Amino acid sequence: MAEVEETSKLMFAGLSDVSISGDIPVEGEINVPVGTPIQDKEYSTLDEPVKDTILRDLKAVGKKFVHVMYPKKSSALLRDWDLWGPLLLCVTLALMLQGGSVNSKEDGGPQFAEVFVIIWFGSVIITLNSKLLGGTISFFQSLCVLGYCIMPLTVAMVVCRLVLLGGSWRFSFIVRLIVVTASFSWSTFASTAFLADYQPPNRKALVVYPVFLFYFVIGWMILTV
Amino acid sequence: MASPDDLKFQEFEEATDLLLADPGASTLSMSGSSSTALAGATGDIKLDMSDDEGQEESSELLRGEKQTSGFWTFEYYQSFFNVDTMQVLDRVKGSVMPLPGRNFIKHTLQPSPDLYGPFWICVTLVISLAISGNLSTFPNSLGSAHYHYRPQFHRAAVVIFLYAWLVPLGVWGFLTWRQREERQQSGYSFLETVCVYGYSLFIYIPTSVLWILPFEWLRWLLILVAMVISGSVLVLTFWPVVRDDTKVTAFATVATIVVLHALLSIGCKMYFFQTATPTLNHTAAILTNKTH
């Protein structure tokens, strides 16, 4: 035991000079790491100017419009879904479709609320239908796709209004019929291109048929306004 | 003589033993094959039985039996939409071609009645009725720029959906009440009744489109053909259930079904496809009112 103590004392001889007293100054920096700055730049959008925020959202909406115009099987529309585009399109369509001032009893077009309700209620019912049939798409993604694919019909509405301003009635009717038919089939085709992958394979027609009905009703309202 | 009694006594003892061993186990009463069911492992066989019964029970509304999932879950409603495209097309074809020997429910619907067909057929019928009704007044105002959209989706929707849901409720309720009184076995669930009525309305969709043509004789002919086809689908479906009842009740039930169906079609024609003269008088009246 004594030998062990002596050897341990020899081993730790160099350390005997170290005295643990309270007045040895400790130097250094105390910094709490706040996390990598790169992540902060992406998510702290609170300090950016309002113009940037609005422009970013507008660009996202515009990019989706482009996707609808050239429908390819891309998942961008579904991954970053938003409901601004559908709202914009719905309000535009409803404003242009509404007719019927208070004076004329005969010339009654669909009211603003009617168009609004038909579009949103119809989208909700179609989404519920596709989910009940076993689709794997989420509720708001489906609403987003259906709303964005109204865009060809809105373009057709604008064209119809312009055509109605001039020309004979019969000729304008034929032109409007062609334009509305083309845009309604484009809408149906575009939404099918986005939605088809998320349905069970032997029920695709069951899901596409209500979409066809929905755009048919909207196209009919545009044609007969 | 003693052996059947012994077997019965043993079953009862086994059941009580199992219950004592596992008081939490729920017991299921089966009409047949009770001995093997109770003798084997209760857990596995219970699972098997619930799987077999689940398919049928999920489609038997209001029968008061155990459901696989509650009505507040999404899966409960998903079980009503368990159809493929080909199945829906087959059911539609079956509703358009009623053959005397075939009961629509027994042949096409029995494994899994669905709600997809009735719902979307009603929606399509509402749309086609309203649009065709609007179009039928179109030739009167041909060429005028003042023709405007006035399809009355609301009223068409109310009428069709009330018919497609309330009448099956009434028919099902009546049949179930008679069946309980007479202690019969067969009967249709509410879902199957709704399904039959929904699919039988399909023939009216092309009929309503063809009603646009402004020939009275054609319209009446079309009504007759449509009523015969869809009425016979309904009669062929409900006759086997009702025929065991007293003659008077049977005939009264079938006659009521047919009469209600006829009222629907004639009512729709009268309301949505008004003939030319009333609308012209209407517009003339409004114009004279405006000038005064």
Short mmCIF file of C-alpha atoms in Angstrom, two decimals:
data_model
loop_
_atom_site.label_atom_id
_atom_site.label_comp_id
_atom_site.label_asym_id
_atom_site.label_seq_id
_atom_site.Cartn_x
_atom_site.Cartn_y
_atom_site.Cartn_z
CA MET A 1 0.00 0.00 0.00
CA ALA A 2 2.79 2.43 0.82
CA GLU A 3 4.58 1.58 -2.40
CA VAL A 4 1.48 2.25 -4.42
CA GLU A 5 1.03 5.56 -2.73
CA GLU A 6 4.57 6.56 -3.48
CA THR A 7 4.36 5.63 -7.15
CA SER A 8 1.14 7.47 -7.51
CA LYS A 9 2.69 10.46 -5.86
CA LEU A 10 5.59 10.32 -8.33
CA MET A 11 3.20 10.04 -11.25
CA PHE A 12 1.15 12.96 -10.20
CA ALA A 13 4.13 15.04 -9.07
CA GLY A 14 3.80 17.47 -11.93
CA LEU A 15 0.27 18.17 -11.09
CA SER A 16 0.91 19.20 -7.56
CA ASP A 17 1.67 22.71 -8.66
CA VAL A 18 -1.81 23.19 -9.94
CA SER A 19 -3.84 24.78 -7.26
CA ILE A 20 -7.52 24.98 -7.54
CA SER A 21 -8.22 28.38 -6.18
CA GLY A 22 -10.87 30.80 -6.91
CA ASP A 23 -8.82 33.63 -8.31
CA ILE A 24 -7.54 32.13 -11.54
CA PRO A 25 -9.11 34.09 -14.36
CA VAL A 26 -10.87 32.00 -17.00
CA GLU A 27 -10.90 33.45 -20.44
CA GLY A 28 -13.03 32.64 -23.38
CA GLU A 29 -16.29 33.48 -25.04
CA ILE A 30 -19.69 32.28 -24.03
CA ASN A 31 -21.87 32.07 -27.12
CA VAL A 32 -25.08 30.14 -27.45
CA PRO A 33 -25.32 28.94 -31.04
CA VAL A 34 -28.59 30.17 -32.49
CA GLY A 35 -28.77 27.64 -35.28
CA THR A 36 -27.38 27.87 -38.78
CA PRO A 37 -28.00 31.26 -40.32
CA ILE A 38 -28.89 29.69 -43.70
CA GLN A 39 -32.10 28.20 -42.35
CA ASP A 40 -33.06 31.46 -40.74
CA LYS A 41 -32.91 33.38 -44.01
CA GLU A 42 -35.49 31.09 -45.63
CA TYR A 43 -38.15 31.14 -42.97
CA SER A 44 -37.89 34.57 -41.39
CA THR A 45 -39.94 36.40 -43.94
CA LEU A 46 -41.30 38.73 -41.34
CA ASP A 47 -38.78 41.45 -42.05
CA GLU A 48 -38.97 41.58 -45.80
CA PRO A 49 -40.87 44.35 -47.53
CA VAL A 50 -44.51 43.69 -48.32
CA LYS A 51 -43.83 44.00 -52.02
CA ASP A 52 -41.60 40.92 -51.88
CA THR A 53 -44.22 38.87 -50.12
CA ILE A 54 -46.95 39.79 -52.56
CA LEU A 55 -44.72 39.28 -55.57
CA ARG A 56 -43.66 35.87 -54.36
CA ASP A 57 -47.23 34.73 -53.93
CA LEU A 58 -48.22 36.20 -57.28
CA LYS A 59 -45.35 34.42 -58.96
CA ALA A 60 -46.45 31.12 -57.43
CA VAL A 61 -49.98 31.67 -58.66
CA GLY A 62 -48.76 32.67 -62.09
CA LYS A 63 -46.54 29.61 -62.33
CA LYS A 64 -49.55 27.43 -61.65
CA PHE A 65 -51.53 29.18 -64.35
CA VAL A 66 -48.79 28.29 -66.79
CA HIS A 67 -48.96 24.69 -65.62
CA VAL A 68 -52.66 24.62 -66.35
CA MET A 69 -52.22 26.09 -69.81
CA TYR A 70 -49.73 23.38 -70.75
CA PRO A 71 -50.87 20.43 -68.69
CA LYS A 72 -48.11 17.94 -68.18
CA LYS A 73 -47.90 15.38 -65.47
CA SER A 74 -46.05 17.58 -63.04
CA SER A 75 -46.55 17.54 -59.34
CA ALA A 76 -45.79 21.22 -58.81
CA LEU A 77 -49.43 22.15 -58.81
CA LEU A 78 -50.17 19.63 -56.13
CA ARG A 79 -47.11 20.01 -53.97
CA ASP A 80 -47.46 23.74 -53.35
CA TRP A 81 -51.18 24.04 -53.45
CA ASP A 82 -52.85 27.31 -52.71
CA LEU A 83 -56.37 28.58 -53.02
CA TRP A 84 -55.59 32.14 -54.18
CA GLY A 85 -55.78 31.23 -57.83
CA PRO A 86 -59.14 29.48 -57.59
CA LEU A 87 -60.54 32.39 -55.57
CA LEU A 88 -59.32 34.91 -58.14
CA LEU A 89 -60.78 32.91 -61.01
CA CYS A 90 -64.05 32.28 -59.24
CA VAL A 91 -64.57 35.94 -58.40
CA THR A 92 -63.69 37.02 -61.95
CA LEU A 93 -66.05 34.48 -63.46
CA ALA A 94 -68.87 35.34 -61.07
CA LEU A 95 -68.48 39.07 -61.69
CA MET A 96 -68.56 38.62 -65.43
CA LEU A 97 -71.40 36.16 -65.38
CA GLN A 98 -73.69 38.06 -63.14
CA GLY A 99 -76.46 39.79 -64.85
CA GLY A 100 -79.86 40.95 -63.94
CA SER A 101 -80.22 44.46 -62.70
CA VAL A 102 -83.27 45.16 -60.62
CA ASN A 103 -85.33 46.59 -63.47
CA SER A 104 -85.41 43.74 -65.92
CA LYS A 105 -87.32 40.69 -64.82
CA GLU A 106 -86.71 38.76 -68.00
CA ASP A 107 -82.99 39.24 -68.36
CA GLY A 108 -81.86 37.39 -65.32
CA GLY A 109 -78.48 35.83 -65.37
CA PRO A 110 -77.05 33.83 -62.54
CA GLN A 111 -76.32 35.97 -59.56
CA PHE A 112 -72.88 36.32 -58.08
CA ALA A 113 -73.71 34.13 -55.12
CA GLU A 114 -75.16 31.45 -57.37
CA VAL A 115 -71.98 31.10 -59.38
CA PHE A 116 -69.83 31.19 -56.28
CA VAL A 117 -71.86 28.51 -54.57
CA ILE A 118 -71.96 26.29 -57.65
CA ILE A 119 -68.19 26.45 -58.12
CA TRP A 120 -67.17 25.86 -54.52
CA PHE A 121 -69.92 23.46 -53.61
CA GLY A 122 -69.34 21.51 -56.79
CA SER A 123 -65.61 21.30 -56.11
CA VAL A 124 -66.22 20.07 -52.58
CA ILE A 125 -68.64 17.39 -53.77
CA ILE A 126 -66.27 16.19 -56.47
CA THR A 127 -63.41 16.02 -53.98
CA LEU A 128 -65.54 14.08 -51.53
CA ASN A 129 -66.57 11.74 -54.31
CA SER A 130 -63.00 11.04 -55.32
CA LYS A 131 -61.94 10.46 -51.73
CA LEU A 132 -64.87 8.13 -51.10
CA LEU A 133 -63.92 6.11 -54.16
CA GLY A 134 -60.50 5.57 -52.65
CA GLY A 135 -58.42 8.40 -54.05
CA THR A 136 -55.23 9.33 -52.27
CA ILE A 137 -55.25 13.02 -53.03
CA SER A 138 -55.77 15.38 -50.16
CA PHE A 139 -58.83 17.56 -49.84
CA PHE A 140 -57.27 20.94 -50.48
CA GLN A 141 -55.00 19.71 -53.23
CA SER A 142 -58.02 18.55 -55.14
CA LEU A 143 -59.81 21.85 -54.56
CA CYS A 144 -56.71 23.64 -55.80
CA VAL A 145 -56.53 21.60 -59.03
CA LEU A 146 -60.23 21.94 -59.79
CA GLY A 147 -60.12 25.67 -59.16
CA TYR A 148 -57.06 26.32 -61.30
CA CYS A 149 -58.51 24.31 -64.18
CA ILE A 150 -61.39 26.78 -64.41
CA MET A 151 -58.93 29.12 -66.08
CA PRO A 152 -59.60 28.06 -69.70
CA LEU A 153 -63.29 28.68 -69.06
CA THR A 154 -62.55 32.16 -67.71
CA VAL A 155 -60.54 32.91 -70.86
CA ALA A 156 -63.49 31.65 -72.90
CA MET A 157 -65.77 33.95 -70.91
CA VAL A 158 -63.66 36.96 -71.81
CA VAL A 159 -63.62 35.94 -75.46
CA CYS A 160 -67.39 35.46 -75.44
CA ARG A 161 -67.93 38.90 -74.01
CA LEU A 162 -65.79 40.40 -76.70
CA VAL A 163 -67.58 38.44 -79.41
CA LEU A 164 -70.96 39.50 -78.10
CA LEU A 165 -70.09 43.14 -78.55
CA GLY A 166 -70.12 42.91 -82.29
CA GLY A 167 -71.30 40.70 -85.08
CA SER A 168 -74.61 39.11 -85.87
CA TRP A 169 -76.22 37.01 -83.23
CA ARG A 170 -76.18 33.75 -85.11
CA PHE A 171 -72.53 34.02 -86.09
CA SER A 172 -71.48 35.02 -82.60
CA PHE A 173 -73.41 32.08 -81.21
CA ILE A 174 -71.51 29.60 -83.35
CA VAL A 175 -68.18 31.17 -82.43
CA ARG A 176 -69.08 31.16 -78.76
CA LEU A 177 -70.21 27.57 -78.95
CA ILE A 178 -66.90 26.51 -80.45
CA VAL A 179 -64.85 28.52 -77.97
CA VAL A 180 -66.76 27.27 -74.94
CA THR A 181 -66.66 23.64 -76.09
CA ALA A 182 -62.93 23.83 -76.70
CA SER A 183 -62.19 25.43 -73.34
CA PHE A 184 -64.46 23.08 -71.42
CA SER A 185 -62.79 20.02 -72.90
CA TRP A 186 -59.40 21.63 -72.19
CA SER A 187 -60.38 22.12 -68.55
CA THR A 188 -61.56 18.56 -68.20
CA PHE A 189 -58.43 17.22 -69.86
CA ALA A 190 -56.13 19.37 -67.71
CA SER A 191 -57.73 18.40 -64.44
CA THR A 192 -57.74 14.75 -65.45
CA ALA A 193 -54.03 14.96 -66.21
CA PHE A 194 -53.38 16.18 -62.69
CA LEU A 195 -55.81 14.02 -60.80
CA ALA A 196 -55.63 10.74 -62.64
CA ASP A 197 -52.58 9.37 -60.90
CA TYR A 198 -54.16 9.53 -57.49
CA GLN A 199 -57.15 7.34 -58.23
CA PRO A 200 -57.50 3.59 -58.08
CA PRO A 201 -56.94 2.28 -61.59
CA ASN A 202 -60.32 0.77 -62.34
CA ARG A 203 -62.32 3.71 -61.07
CA LYS A 204 -60.81 6.50 -63.10
CA ALA A 205 -63.90 6.99 -65.24
CA LEU A 206 -66.06 7.19 -62.13
CA VAL A 207 -63.95 10.09 -60.89
CA VAL A 208 -63.62 11.89 -64.21
CA TYR A 209 -67.35 11.89 -64.94
CA PRO A 210 -68.32 14.34 -62.15
CA VAL A 211 -65.47 16.64 -63.21
CA PHE A 212 -66.90 16.55 -66.73
CA LEU A 213 -70.36 17.43 -65.38
CA PHE A 214 -68.94 20.29 -63.30
CA TYR A 215 -67.15 21.97 -66.19
CA PHE A 216 -70.14 21.28 -68.43
CA VAL A 217 -72.43 23.21 -66.10
CA ILE A 218 -69.98 26.12 -65.88
CA GLY A 219 -69.54 26.10 -69.65
CA TRP A 220 -73.29 26.10 -70.09
CA MET A 221 -73.61 29.13 -67.82
CA ILE A 222 -70.94 30.93 -69.86
CA LEU A 223 -72.58 30.07 -73.14
CA THR A 224 -76.04 31.21 -72.21
CA VAL A 225 -75.31 34.34 -70.27
CA MET B 1 -79.90 -41.28 -26.64
CA ALA B 2 -77.54 -39.95 -24.07
CA SER B 3 -74.86 -38.83 -26.54
CA PRO B 4 -76.64 -35.84 -28.13
CA ASP B 5 -77.54 -34.65 -24.66
CA ASP B 6 -73.99 -35.12 -23.54
CA LEU B 7 -72.70 -33.15 -26.48
CA LYS B 8 -75.07 -30.32 -25.79
CA PHE B 9 -74.19 -30.29 -22.14
CA GLN B 10 -70.49 -30.22 -23.01
CA GLU B 11 -70.91 -27.25 -25.28
CA PHE B 12 -72.55 -25.29 -22.56
CA GLU B 13 -69.82 -26.22 -20.10
CA GLU B 14 -67.11 -25.30 -22.53
CA ALA B 15 -68.71 -21.97 -23.09
CA THR B 16 -68.91 -21.24 -19.40
CA ASP B 17 -65.34 -22.42 -18.89
CA LEU B 18 -64.11 -20.13 -21.60
CA LEU B 19 -66.06 -17.26 -20.18
CA LEU B 20 -64.66 -17.88 -16.72
CA ALA B 21 -61.17 -18.03 -18.15
CA ASP B 22 -61.54 -14.80 -20.05
CA PRO B 23 -64.42 -12.76 -18.73
CA GLY B 24 -63.67 -9.96 -21.15
CA ALA B 25 -64.27 -12.05 -24.26
CA SER B 26 -67.40 -11.07 -26.11
CA THR B 27 -69.58 -13.90 -27.17
CA LEU B 28 -71.11 -14.14 -30.59
CA SER B 29 -74.17 -16.16 -31.26
CA MET B 30 -74.10 -18.05 -34.54
CA SER B 31 -76.99 -19.97 -35.98
CA GLY B 32 -74.88 -22.89 -37.12
CA SER B 33 -71.56 -24.58 -36.41
CA SER B 34 -71.58 -23.50 -32.83
CA SER B 35 -69.54 -26.36 -31.44
CA THR B 36 -66.47 -25.76 -33.54
CA ALA B 37 -66.72 -22.06 -33.05
CA LEU B 38 -66.68 -22.28 -29.29
CA ALA B 39 -64.22 -25.12 -29.07
CA GLY B 40 -61.50 -23.45 -31.07
CA ALA B 41 -59.47 -20.40 -30.21
CA THR B 42 -62.00 -17.70 -29.68
CA GLY B 43 -59.77 -14.88 -30.79
CA ASP B 44 -58.93 -16.15 -34.26
CA ILE B 45 -62.34 -17.40 -35.14
CA LYS B 46 -63.97 -14.26 -33.92
CA LEU B 47 -61.79 -12.28 -36.25
CA ASP B 48 -62.71 -14.52 -39.16
CA MET B 49 -66.38 -14.22 -38.46
CA SER B 50 -66.26 -10.48 -38.19
CA ASP B 51 -64.42 -10.28 -41.50
CA ASP B 52 -67.05 -12.36 -43.22
CA GLU B 53 -69.89 -10.49 -41.66
CA GLY B 54 -68.25 -7.13 -42.16
CA GLN B 55 -68.76 -7.15 -45.91
CA GLU B 56 -72.48 -7.70 -45.62
CA GLU B 57 -73.11 -5.70 -42.50
CA SER B 58 -71.48 -2.60 -43.82
CA SER B 59 -74.13 -2.52 -46.49
CA GLU B 60 -77.15 -3.19 -44.28
CA LEU B 61 -78.35 0.10 -43.01
CA LEU B 62 -80.85 0.37 -40.22
CA ARG B 63 -80.96 -3.32 -39.52
CA GLY B 64 -79.63 -2.76 -36.05
CA GLU B 65 -76.76 -5.21 -36.38
CA LYS B 66 -73.17 -4.63 -35.43
CA GLN B 67 -71.44 -2.27 -37.86
CA THR B 68 -67.77 -2.54 -38.68
CA SER B 69 -67.11 1.14 -38.06
CA GLY B 70 -69.22 3.88 -36.63
CA PHE B 71 -71.20 6.23 -38.78
CA TRP B 72 -68.96 9.09 -37.76
CA THR B 73 -65.91 7.58 -39.45
CA PHE B 74 -65.01 8.12 -43.06
CA GLU B 75 -64.60 4.39 -43.71
CA TYR B 76 -68.28 3.82 -43.05
CA TYR B 77 -69.22 6.00 -45.98
CA GLN B 78 -66.41 4.65 -48.09
CA SER B 79 -68.02 1.25 -47.91
CA PHE B 80 -70.94 2.60 -49.91
CA PHE B 81 -68.72 3.61 -52.79
CA ASN B 82 -67.00 0.31 -53.27
CA VAL B 83 -67.69 -0.06 -56.97
CA ASP B 84 -65.63 -0.15 -60.13
CA THR B 85 -66.41 1.43 -63.45
CA MET B 86 -67.50 -1.84 -65.03
CA GLN B 87 -69.83 -2.59 -62.13
CA VAL B 88 -71.56 0.76 -62.46
CA LEU B 89 -71.93 0.28 -66.20
CA ASP B 90 -73.38 -3.18 -65.68
CA ARG B 91 -75.90 -1.86 -63.21
CA VAL B 92 -76.92 0.91 -65.56
CA LYS B 93 -77.36 -1.60 -68.36
CA GLY B 94 -79.42 -3.81 -66.10
CA SER B 95 -81.70 -0.92 -65.25
CA VAL B 96 -82.34 -0.13 -68.89
CA MET B 97 -83.10 -3.68 -69.97
CA PRO B 98 -85.48 -5.33 -67.55
CA LEU B 99 -85.93 -9.00 -68.32
CA PRO B 100 -88.87 -10.81 -66.75
CA GLY B 101 -86.83 -13.38 -64.91
CA ARG B 102 -84.22 -11.12 -63.45
CA ASN B 103 -84.59 -9.29 -60.22
CA PHE B 104 -82.40 -6.22 -60.42
CA ILE B 105 -81.37 -6.40 -56.81
CA LYS B 106 -80.63 -10.09 -56.73
CA HIS B 107 -78.71 -10.09 -59.96
CA THR B 108 -76.71 -6.97 -59.99
CA LEU B 109 -76.80 -5.35 -56.60
CA GLN B 110 -76.66 -8.08 -54.03
CA PRO B 111 -73.00 -8.26 -53.04
CA SER B 112 -72.49 -4.56 -52.64
CA PRO B 113 -75.09 -1.90 -53.28
CA ASP B 114 -73.55 1.46 -53.81
CA LEU B 115 -74.49 5.08 -53.43
CA TYR B 116 -72.37 6.37 -56.31
CA GLY B 117 -74.89 5.39 -58.99
CA PRO B 118 -78.03 6.82 -57.40
CA PHE B 119 -76.36 10.07 -56.40
CA TRP B 120 -74.72 10.90 -59.71
CA ILE B 121 -77.66 9.69 -61.75
CA CYS B 122 -79.89 12.06 -59.77
CA VAL B 123 -77.44 14.93 -60.30
CA THR B 124 -77.21 14.23 -64.02
CA LEU B 125 -80.99 14.02 -64.23
CA VAL B 126 -81.38 17.35 -62.47
CA ILE B 127 -78.92 19.00 -64.84
CA SER B 128 -80.40 17.45 -67.95
CA LEU B 129 -83.97 18.28 -66.89
CA ALA B 130 -83.17 21.89 -66.14
CA ILE B 131 -81.08 22.46 -69.27
CA SER B 132 -83.46 20.62 -71.59
CA GLY B 133 -86.42 22.40 -70.10
CA ASN B 134 -84.70 25.67 -70.75
CA LEU B 135 -83.76 24.61 -74.27
CA SER B 136 -87.26 23.52 -75.14
CA THR B 137 -88.45 27.10 -75.00
CA PHE B 138 -85.51 28.08 -77.17
CA PRO B 139 -87.13 27.63 -80.59
CA ASN B 140 -89.83 30.06 -79.57
CA SER B 141 -87.35 32.84 -79.08
CA LEU B 142 -85.02 31.85 -81.84
CA GLY B 143 -82.93 34.71 -83.10
CA SER B 144 -83.88 37.10 -80.37
CA ALA B 145 -81.04 38.58 -78.46
CA HIS B 146 -83.09 38.77 -75.31
CA TYR B 147 -83.12 35.06 -74.65
CA HIS B 148 -81.48 34.43 -71.35
CA TYR B 149 -80.46 31.63 -69.11
CA ARG B 150 -83.13 30.54 -66.77
CA PRO B 151 -82.65 26.87 -66.01
CA GLN B 152 -84.25 26.21 -62.68
CA PHE B 153 -81.73 23.96 -61.14
CA HIS B 154 -83.11 24.48 -57.69
CA ARG B 155 -86.62 23.21 -58.26
CA ALA B 156 -85.48 20.31 -60.40
CA ALA B 157 -82.95 19.36 -57.75
CA VAL B 158 -85.50 19.47 -54.96
CA VAL B 159 -88.04 17.38 -56.83
CA ILE B 160 -85.67 14.71 -58.04
CA PHE B 161 -83.77 14.31 -54.82
CA LEU B 162 -86.92 14.20 -52.73
CA TYR B 163 -88.31 11.52 -54.98
CA ALA B 164 -85.12 9.50 -55.00
CA TRP B 165 -84.79 9.48 -51.22
CA LEU B 166 -88.23 9.82 -49.65
CA VAL B 167 -90.08 7.34 -51.81
CA PRO B 168 -87.55 4.53 -51.19
CA LEU B 169 -87.76 5.37 -47.49
CA GLY B 170 -91.51 4.98 -47.61
CA VAL B 171 -91.39 1.80 -49.64
CA TRP B 172 -88.70 0.27 -47.47
CA GLY B 173 -90.50 1.22 -44.29
CA PHE B 174 -93.75 -0.23 -45.51
CA LEU B 175 -92.15 -3.45 -46.72
CA THR B 176 -90.19 -3.91 -43.51
CA TRP B 177 -93.31 -3.37 -41.44
CA ARG B 178 -95.26 -5.92 -43.46
CA GLN B 179 -92.36 -8.32 -43.32
CA ARG B 180 -92.20 -8.10 -39.55
CA GLU B 181 -95.93 -8.66 -39.34
CA GLU B 182 -95.90 -11.66 -41.61
CA ARG B 183 -92.59 -12.95 -40.23
CA GLN B 184 -90.98 -13.33 -43.60
CA GLN B 185 -87.31 -13.70 -44.10
CA SER B 186 -86.56 -11.85 -47.25
CA GLY B 187 -86.55 -8.15 -47.54
CA TYR B 188 -84.38 -5.42 -48.88
CA SER B 189 -82.28 -3.07 -46.90
CA PHE B 190 -82.77 0.66 -47.20
CA LEU B 191 -79.60 1.06 -49.21
CA GLU B 192 -80.74 -1.49 -51.77
CA THR B 193 -84.09 0.23 -52.15
CA VAL B 194 -82.44 3.59 -52.69
CA CYS B 195 -80.10 1.96 -55.17
CA VAL B 196 -82.92 0.45 -57.22
CA TYR B 197 -84.78 3.71 -57.38
CA GLY B 198 -81.65 5.61 -58.29
CA TYR B 199 -80.67 3.32 -61.11
CA SER B 200 -84.24 3.14 -62.39
CA LEU B 201 -84.16 6.90 -62.93
CA PHE B 202 -81.37 6.52 -65.46
CA ILE B 203 -83.72 6.00 -68.41
CA TYR B 204 -85.11 9.50 -67.85
CA ILE B 205 -81.80 11.13 -68.71
CA PRO B 206 -81.87 10.41 -72.46
CA THR B 207 -85.63 10.87 -72.36
CA SER B 208 -85.29 14.38 -71.01
CA VAL B 209 -82.73 15.23 -73.66
CA LEU B 210 -85.03 13.94 -76.38
CA TRP B 211 -87.90 15.98 -74.94
CA ILE B 212 -86.30 19.07 -76.44
CA LEU B 213 -87.85 18.16 -79.77
CA PRO B 214 -91.11 20.08 -79.85
CA PHE B 215 -93.46 17.33 -80.98
CA GLU B 216 -96.20 16.54 -78.49
CA TRP B 217 -96.82 13.03 -79.75
CA LEU B 218 -93.10 12.28 -79.50
CA ARG B 219 -92.97 13.55 -75.92
CA TRP B 220 -95.91 11.42 -74.84
CA LEU B 221 -94.46 8.41 -76.60
CA LEU B 222 -91.14 8.92 -74.86
CA ILE B 223 -92.83 9.23 -71.49
CA LEU B 224 -94.68 6.00 -72.11
CA VAL B 225 -91.56 4.09 -73.11
CA ALA B 226 -89.53 5.43 -70.17
CA MET B 227 -92.28 4.67 -67.69
CA VAL B 228 -92.68 1.16 -68.98
CA ILE B 229 -88.98 0.40 -68.74
CA SER B 230 -88.24 1.90 -65.35
CA GLY B 231 -91.58 0.89 -63.92
CA SER B 232 -90.99 -2.70 -64.90
CA VAL B 233 -87.57 -2.63 -63.27
CA LEU B 234 -89.20 -1.54 -60.03
CA VAL B 235 -92.09 -3.96 -60.31
CA LEU B 236 -89.80 -6.91 -61.08
CA THR B 237 -87.71 -5.99 -58.08
CA PHE B 238 -90.49 -5.60 -55.56
CA TRP B 239 -92.92 -8.23 -56.75
CA PRO B 240 -91.11 -11.25 -55.25
CA VAL B 241 -91.08 -9.61 -51.86
CA VAL B 242 -94.66 -8.52 -51.91
CA ARG B 243 -96.20 -11.56 -53.55
CA ASP B 244 -96.27 -13.57 -50.33
CA ASP B 245 -98.51 -11.01 -48.75
CA THR B 246 -102.25 -10.83 -49.12
CA LYS B 247 -103.44 -10.17 -52.63
CA VAL B 248 -104.86 -6.77 -51.85
CA THR B 249 -101.73 -5.48 -50.15
CA ALA B 250 -99.51 -6.85 -52.88
CA PHE B 251 -101.39 -5.23 -55.68
CA ALA B 252 -101.83 -2.00 -53.77
CA THR B 253 -98.11 -1.75 -53.10
CA VAL B 254 -97.12 -2.40 -56.66
CA ALA B 255 -99.77 -0.05 -57.97
CA THR B 256 -98.57 2.72 -55.63
CA ILE B 257 -95.02 2.32 -56.83
CA VAL B 258 -96.08 2.55 -60.46
CA VAL B 259 -98.39 5.49 -59.89
CA LEU B 260 -95.73 7.48 -58.04
CA HIS B 261 -93.30 6.85 -60.84
CA ALA B 262 -95.83 7.98 -63.41
CA LEU B 263 -96.59 11.10 -61.42
CA LEU B 264 -92.91 11.98 -61.35
CA SER B 265 -92.45 11.73 -65.09
CA ILE B 266 -95.66 13.48 -66.04
CA GLY B 267 -95.08 16.17 -63.44
CA CYS B 268 -91.60 16.83 -64.74
CA LYS B 269 -92.85 17.08 -68.26
CA MET B 270 -95.63 19.46 -67.31
CA TYR B 271 -93.45 21.70 -65.24
CA PHE B 272 -90.19 21.89 -67.06
CA PHE B 273 -91.32 21.52 -70.61
CA GLN B 274 -94.15 23.93 -70.87
CA THR B 275 -95.64 24.20 -74.31
CA ALA B 276 -95.14 27.24 -76.49
CA THR B 277 -98.25 29.27 -75.87
CA PRO B 278 -97.99 29.87 -72.12
CA THR B 279 -94.54 31.43 -72.43
CA LEU B 280 -95.58 33.63 -75.32
CA ASN B 281 -98.54 34.85 -73.35
CA HIS B 282 -96.21 35.41 -70.43
CA THR B 283 -93.82 37.56 -72.44
CA ALA B 284 -96.69 39.43 -74.04
CA ALA B 285 -98.15 40.15 -70.63
CA ILE B 286 -94.86 41.50 -69.35
CA LEU B 287 -94.38 43.67 -72.40
CA THR B 288 -97.83 45.16 -72.04
CA ASN B 289 -97.16 45.77 -68.37
CA LYS B 290 -93.97 47.58 -69.21
CA THR B 291 -95.60 49.84 -71.75
CA HIS B 292 -98.27 50.81 -69.23
#
